[in-house]
PDB file of C-alpha atoms in Angstrom:
ATOM      1  CA  MET A   1       0.000   0.000   0.000  1.00 44.00           C
ATOM      2  CA  ASN A   2       1.223   3.501  -0.757  1.00 47.00           C
ATOM      3  CA  ALA A   3       2.479   5.234   2.400  1.00 45.00           C
ATOM      4  CA  LEU A   4       0.848   8.486   1.293  1.00 45.00           C
ATOM      5  CA  VAL A   5      -2.629   6.956   1.422  1.00 51.00           C
ATOM      6  CA  ASN A   6      -2.506   6.862   5.232  1.00 56.00           C
ATOM      7  CA  ASP A   7      -0.745  10.226   5.586  1.00 64.00           C
ATOM      8  CA  PRO A   8      -3.267  12.589   7.278  1.00 70.00           C
ATOM      9  CA  SER A   9      -1.549  15.611   5.702  1.00 75.00           C
ATOM     10  CA  THR A  10      -2.392  14.314   2.205  1.00 73.00           C
ATOM     11  CA  PRO A  11      -5.964  15.137   1.174  1.00 79.00           C
ATOM     12  CA  ALA A  12      -8.117  12.187   0.159  1.00 83.00           C
ATOM     13  CA  ILE A  13      -8.752  11.826  -3.558  1.00 80.00           C
ATOM     14  CA  ASP A  14     -12.347  11.224  -4.603  1.00 85.00           C
ATOM     15  CA  PRO A  15     -12.196   8.277  -7.058  1.00 85.00           C
ATOM     16  CA  ALA A  16     -15.163   9.619  -9.061  1.00 86.00           C
ATOM     17  CA  GLU A  17     -13.523  13.040  -9.397  1.00 85.00           C
ATOM     18  CA  LEU A  18     -10.241  11.436 -10.477  1.00 77.00           C
ATOM     19  CA  ARG A  19     -12.108   9.412 -13.124  1.00 80.00           C
ATOM     20  CA  ARG A  20     -13.842  12.585 -14.411  1.00 81.00           C
ATOM     21  CA  CYS A  21     -10.528  14.422 -14.508  1.00 77.00           C
ATOM     22  CA  LEU A  22      -8.736  11.650 -16.372  1.00 74.00           C
ATOM     23  CA  GLY A  23     -11.749  11.364 -18.688  1.00 78.00           C
ATOM     24  CA  SER A  24     -11.001  14.852 -19.955  1.00 76.00           C
ATOM     25  CA  PHE A  25      -7.839  13.459 -21.540  1.00 78.00           C
ATOM     26  CA  VAL A  26      -8.949  12.055 -24.870  1.00 84.00           C
ATOM     27  CA  THR A  27      -6.957   8.990 -25.845  1.00 87.00           C
ATOM     28  CA  GLY A  28      -6.786   6.445 -28.603  1.00 87.00           C
ATOM     29  CA  VAL A  29      -8.343   3.017 -28.109  1.00 90.00           C
ATOM     30  CA  THR A  30      -6.078  -0.019 -28.320  1.00 90.00           C
ATOM     31  CA  VAL A  31      -6.167  -3.781 -27.888  1.00 91.00           C
ATOM     32  CA  ILE A  32      -2.907  -5.423 -26.834  1.00 90.00           C
ATOM     33  CA  THR A  33      -2.426  -8.925 -28.250  1.00 92.00           C
ATOM     34  CA  VAL A  34       0.038 -11.711 -27.414  1.00 91.00           C
ATOM     35  CA  LEU A  35       0.311 -15.464 -27.873  1.00 92.00           C
ATOM     36  CA  ASP A  36       0.115 -17.771 -24.841  1.00 89.00           C
ATOM     37  CA  ASP A  37       2.526 -20.673 -24.243  1.00 89.00           C
ATOM     38  CA  ASP A  38       0.440 -22.869 -26.564  1.00 91.00           C
ATOM     39  CA  GLY A  39       0.411 -20.290 -29.381  1.00 91.00           C
ATOM     40  CA  ARG A  40      -3.216 -19.218 -28.841  1.00 90.00           C
ATOM     41  CA  PRO A  41      -3.974 -15.502 -29.295  1.00 92.00           C
ATOM     42  CA  ILE A  42      -4.800 -13.526 -26.153  1.00 88.00           C
ATOM     43  CA  GLY A  43      -6.158  -9.996 -26.168  1.00 86.00           C
ATOM     44  CA  MET A  44      -7.132  -8.257 -22.979  1.00 69.00           C
ATOM     45  CA  THR A  45      -5.907  -5.644 -20.550  1.00 51.00           C
ATOM     46  CA  ALA A  46      -4.684  -7.845 -17.675  1.00 50.00           C
ATOM     47  CA  TYR A  47      -3.628 -11.496 -17.900  1.00 74.00           C
ATOM     48  CA  PRO A  48      -0.645 -13.456 -16.528  1.00 67.00           C
ATOM     49  CA  VAL A  49       0.501 -14.430 -20.032  1.00 77.00           C
ATOM     50  CA  TYR A  50       1.483 -10.799 -20.700  1.00 79.00           C
ATOM     51  CA  SER A  51       4.179 -10.909 -18.019  1.00 79.00           C
ATOM     52  CA  LYS A  52       5.870 -13.811 -19.839  1.00 83.00           C
ATOM     53  CA  ALA A  53       5.407 -12.539 -23.396  1.00 88.00           C
ATOM     54  CA  ARG A  54       8.557 -11.699 -25.352  1.00 93.00           C
ATOM     55  CA  ARG A  55       6.541  -9.678 -27.856  1.00 94.00           C
ATOM     56  CA  PHE A  56       3.218  -7.844 -28.031  1.00 93.00           C
ATOM     57  CA  VAL A  57       1.195  -5.852 -30.543  1.00 95.00           C
ATOM     58  CA  VAL A  58      -0.534  -2.544 -29.912  1.00 93.00           C
ATOM     59  CA  ASN A  59      -3.560  -2.621 -32.224  1.00 94.00           C
ATOM     60  CA  ILE A  60      -4.696   1.011 -32.618  1.00 93.00           C
ATOM     61  CA  LEU A  61      -8.399   0.674 -33.316  1.00 94.00           C
ATOM     62  CA  SER A  62     -10.157   2.581 -36.081  1.00 94.00           C
ATOM     63  CA  GLU A  63     -13.399   4.499 -35.670  1.00 94.00           C
ATOM     64  CA  GLU A  64     -15.317   1.525 -37.135  1.00 95.00           C
ATOM     65  CA  GLN A  65     -14.129  -0.820 -34.366  1.00 95.00           C
ATOM     66  CA  VAL A  66     -16.247   0.111 -31.346  1.00 95.00           C
ATOM     67  CA  ASP A  67     -17.518  -3.488 -31.295  1.00 95.00           C
ATOM     68  CA  ILE A  68     -13.933  -4.798 -31.159  1.00 94.00           C
ATOM     69  CA  SER A  69     -13.148  -2.446 -28.260  1.00 94.00           C
ATOM     70  CA  ASN A  70     -16.234  -3.582 -26.353  1.00 93.00           C
ATOM     71  CA  ARG A  71     -15.470  -7.250 -27.035  1.00 93.00           C
ATOM     72  CA  PHE A  72     -11.913  -7.049 -25.692  1.00 92.00           C
ATOM     73  CA  ALA A  73     -12.864  -4.842 -22.728  1.00 89.00           C
ATOM     74  CA  LYS A  74     -15.040  -7.595 -21.254  1.00 87.00           C
ATOM     75  CA  SER A  75     -13.854 -10.786 -19.636  1.00 82.00           C
ATOM     76  CA  GLY A  76     -14.690 -14.096 -21.179  1.00 78.00           C
ATOM     77  CA  PRO A  77     -13.273 -16.713 -23.499  1.00 77.00           C
ATOM     78  CA  ASP A  78     -12.989 -16.656 -27.256  1.00 85.00           C
ATOM     79  CA  ARG A  79     -12.544 -12.912 -27.780  1.00 90.00           C
ATOM     80  CA  PHE A  80     -10.990 -13.644 -31.165  1.00 93.00           C
ATOM     81  CA  ASP A  81     -13.994 -15.638 -32.460  1.00 93.00           C
ATOM     82  CA  GLY A  82     -15.130 -13.883 -35.628  1.00 93.00           C
ATOM     83  CA  VAL A  83     -12.361 -11.256 -35.436  1.00 95.00           C
ATOM     84  CA  ALA A  84     -10.260 -11.129 -38.595  1.00 97.00           C
ATOM     85  CA  THR A  85      -6.516 -11.063 -37.917  1.00 97.00           C
ATOM     86  CA  THR A  86      -3.285 -11.224 -39.895  1.00 96.00           C
ATOM     87  CA  PRO A  87      -0.150 -12.848 -38.455  1.00 97.00           C
ATOM     88  CA  GLY A  88       2.583 -10.375 -37.526  1.00 96.00           C
ATOM     89  CA  ILE A  89       6.112 -10.971 -36.226  1.00 96.00           C
ATOM     90  CA  ASP A  90       6.319 -14.456 -34.662  1.00 95.00           C
ATOM     91  CA  GLY A  91       2.653 -14.977 -35.612  1.00 96.00           C
ATOM     92  CA  LEU A  92       1.236 -12.428 -33.165  1.00 96.00           C
ATOM     93  CA  PRO A  93      -2.272 -11.372 -34.192  1.00 96.00           C
ATOM     94  CA  LEU A  94      -2.717  -8.021 -35.919  1.00 96.00           C
ATOM     95  CA  ILE A  95      -6.409  -7.153 -35.764  1.00 96.00           C
ATOM     96  CA  ASP A  96      -7.563  -6.334 -39.296  1.00 97.00           C
ATOM     97  CA  ALA A  97      -9.029  -2.904 -40.189  1.00 96.00           C
ATOM     98  CA  CYS A  98      -7.122  -1.068 -37.436  1.00 95.00           C
ATOM     99  CA  SER A  99      -5.816   2.445 -37.847  1.00 94.00           C
ATOM    100  CA  ALA A 100      -2.269   1.173 -37.198  1.00 94.00           C
ATOM    101  CA  HIS A 101      -0.249  -1.515 -35.414  1.00 94.00           C
ATOM    102  CA  LEU A 102       2.920  -1.315 -33.331  1.00 93.00           C
ATOM    103  CA  GLU A 103       4.717  -4.646 -33.150  1.00 94.00           C
ATOM    104  CA  CYS A 104       6.931  -4.562 -30.054  1.00 94.00           C
ATOM    105  CA  ARG A 105       9.529  -6.601 -28.213  1.00 95.00           C
ATOM    106  CA  THR A 106       9.227  -6.464 -24.436  1.00 94.00           C
ATOM    107  CA  GLU A 107      12.185  -4.514 -23.022  1.00 94.00           C
ATOM    108  CA  ALA A 108      11.216  -4.309 -19.342  1.00 93.00           C
ATOM    109  CA  THR A 109       8.311  -4.523 -16.920  1.00 90.00           C
ATOM    110  CA  TYR A 110       7.728  -2.380 -13.855  1.00 91.00           C
ATOM    111  CA  PRO A 111       5.251  -2.614 -10.970  1.00 89.00           C
ATOM    112  CA  GLY A 112       2.675   0.171 -11.065  1.00 85.00           C
ATOM    113  CA  GLY A 113       0.219  -0.073  -8.198  1.00 82.00           C
ATOM    114  CA  ASP A 114      -2.117  -2.961  -9.010  1.00 76.00           C
ATOM    115  CA  HIS A 115      -0.836  -3.113 -12.615  1.00 77.00           C
ATOM    116  CA  LEU A 116       2.310  -4.173 -14.405  1.00 81.00           C
ATOM    117  CA  LEU A 117       3.746  -1.574 -16.789  1.00 86.00           C
ATOM    118  CA  PHE A 118       5.382  -2.765 -20.011  1.00 87.00           C
ATOM    119  CA  LEU A 119       8.128  -0.994 -21.891  1.00 92.00           C
ATOM    120  CA  GLY A 120       8.384  -2.200 -25.467  1.00 93.00           C
ATOM    121  CA  ARG A 121      10.808  -1.584 -28.314  1.00 93.00           C
ATOM    122  CA  VAL A 122       8.887  -0.989 -31.545  1.00 94.00           C
ATOM    123  CA  GLU A 123      10.172  -3.446 -34.144  1.00 95.00           C
ATOM    124  CA  ARG A 124       7.690  -2.753 -36.918  1.00 95.00           C
ATOM    125  CA  ILE A 125       4.963  -0.222 -37.652  1.00 94.00           C
ATOM    126  CA  VAL A 126       2.023  -1.172 -39.828  1.00 90.00           C
ATOM    127  CA  GLY A 127       0.008   1.918 -40.734  1.00 87.00           C
ATOM    128  CA  GLY A 128      -3.268   2.353 -42.455  1.00 81.00           C
ATOM    129  CA  ALA A 129      -5.451   5.105 -43.827  1.00 85.00           C
ATOM    130  CA  ARG A 130      -8.307   4.600 -41.367  1.00 92.00           C
ATOM    131  CA  LYS A 131      -9.223   7.251 -38.806  1.00 92.00           C
ATOM    132  CA  PRO A 132      -8.502   6.258 -35.178  1.00 92.00           C
ATOM    133  CA  LEU A 133     -11.130   5.581 -32.552  1.00 93.00           C
ATOM    134  CA  ALA A 134     -10.857   7.880 -29.531  1.00 93.00           C
ATOM    135  CA  PHE A 135     -12.214   7.739 -25.994  1.00 92.00           C
ATOM    136  CA  GLY A 136     -12.836  10.527 -23.506  1.00 90.00           C
ATOM    137  CA  ALA A 137     -15.313  11.531 -20.817  1.00 87.00           C
ATOM    138  CA  GLY A 138     -16.614   7.959 -20.739  1.00 87.00           C
ATOM    139  CA  LYS A 139     -17.620   7.943 -24.432  1.00 91.00           C
ATOM    140  CA  TYR A 140     -16.245   6.733 -27.742  1.00 93.00           C
ATOM    141  CA  MET A 141     -15.376   9.586 -30.089  1.00 91.00           C
ATOM    142  CA  VAL A 142     -14.341  10.116 -33.673  1.00 88.00           C
ATOM    143  CA  VAL A 143     -11.533  12.481 -34.508  1.00 84.00           C
ATOM    144  CA  HIS A 144     -11.675  15.109 -37.222  1.00 80.00           C
ATOM    145  CA  PRO A 145      -8.428  16.637 -38.527  1.00 77.00           C
ATOM    146  CA  TYR A 146      -7.596  20.156 -37.491  1.00 75.00           C
ATOM    147  CA  ASP A 147      -6.650  22.595 -40.240  1.00 75.00           C
ATOM    148  CA  SER A 148      -5.148  25.760 -38.801  1.00 72.00           C
ATOM    149  CA  GLY A 149      -5.707  27.637 -42.046  1.00 68.00           C
ATOM    150  CA  ALA A 150      -9.415  26.972 -42.372  1.00 59.00           C
ATOM    151  CA  ASP A 151     -12.535  27.633 -40.359  1.00 54.00           C
ATOM    152  CA  ASN A 152     -14.199  24.216 -40.288  1.00 51.00           C
ATOM    153  CA  GLY A 153     -17.590  25.604 -39.392  1.00 53.00           C
ATOM    154  CA  THR A 154     -16.991  25.639 -35.640  1.00 50.00           C
ATOM    155  CA  GLY A 155     -16.657  29.400 -35.562  1.00 47.00           C
ATOM    156  CA  SER A 156     -13.111  29.070 -34.256  1.00 47.00           C
ATOM    157  CA  GLY A 157      -9.928  28.920 -36.274  1.00 44.00           C
ATOM    158  CA  ASN A 158      -7.922  27.308 -33.464  1.00 43.00           C
ATOM    159  CA  VAL A 159     -10.012  24.518 -31.965  1.00 43.00           C
ATOM    160  CA  ALA A 160     -10.282  20.983 -33.333  1.00 45.00           C
ATOM    161  CA  THR A 161     -13.608  19.256 -32.849  1.00 49.00           C
ATOM    162  CA  LEU A 162     -14.353  15.839 -31.439  1.00 50.00           C
ATOM    163  CA  ASN A 163     -17.834  14.551 -32.012  1.00 50.00           C
ATOM    164  CA  ALA A 164     -18.993  11.857 -29.617  1.00 48.00           C
ATOM    165  CA  VAL A 165     -20.355   8.706 -31.188  1.00 49.00           C
TER     166      VAL A 165
END
């Protein structure tokens, strides 16, 4: 347990307020994939096989892949059933129709609270022309490019727009 949690001089953090605050940071949506010891594809956010994996893939989802995000965000078997993939380095699954893929070799792992943080060396980038899926404020979003030289109808020449899906 973090020593600061019990420190009376440190103000308590409201978990709901922290979630709202972090939700204001819009981020891309990814699925991390590895192969288990038997060569079966695994894709989820926390699983013991990740700590042993020599390689992993960051599948950067496209705006058409909300269903893929929802599928891999939930626990349960057979997440890859019906999901089209292409083998990457060492056969790791690249989820088809993504915005991009980062094929990585695990460099190091670090404890991070109740998580394990992975540092990977990018070995290959597979890009595509699809727009990325974004997430912020508890909602999926689509991203529209910002053009500093044009007023895109927002009434502001310096603010990009994100429209929630």
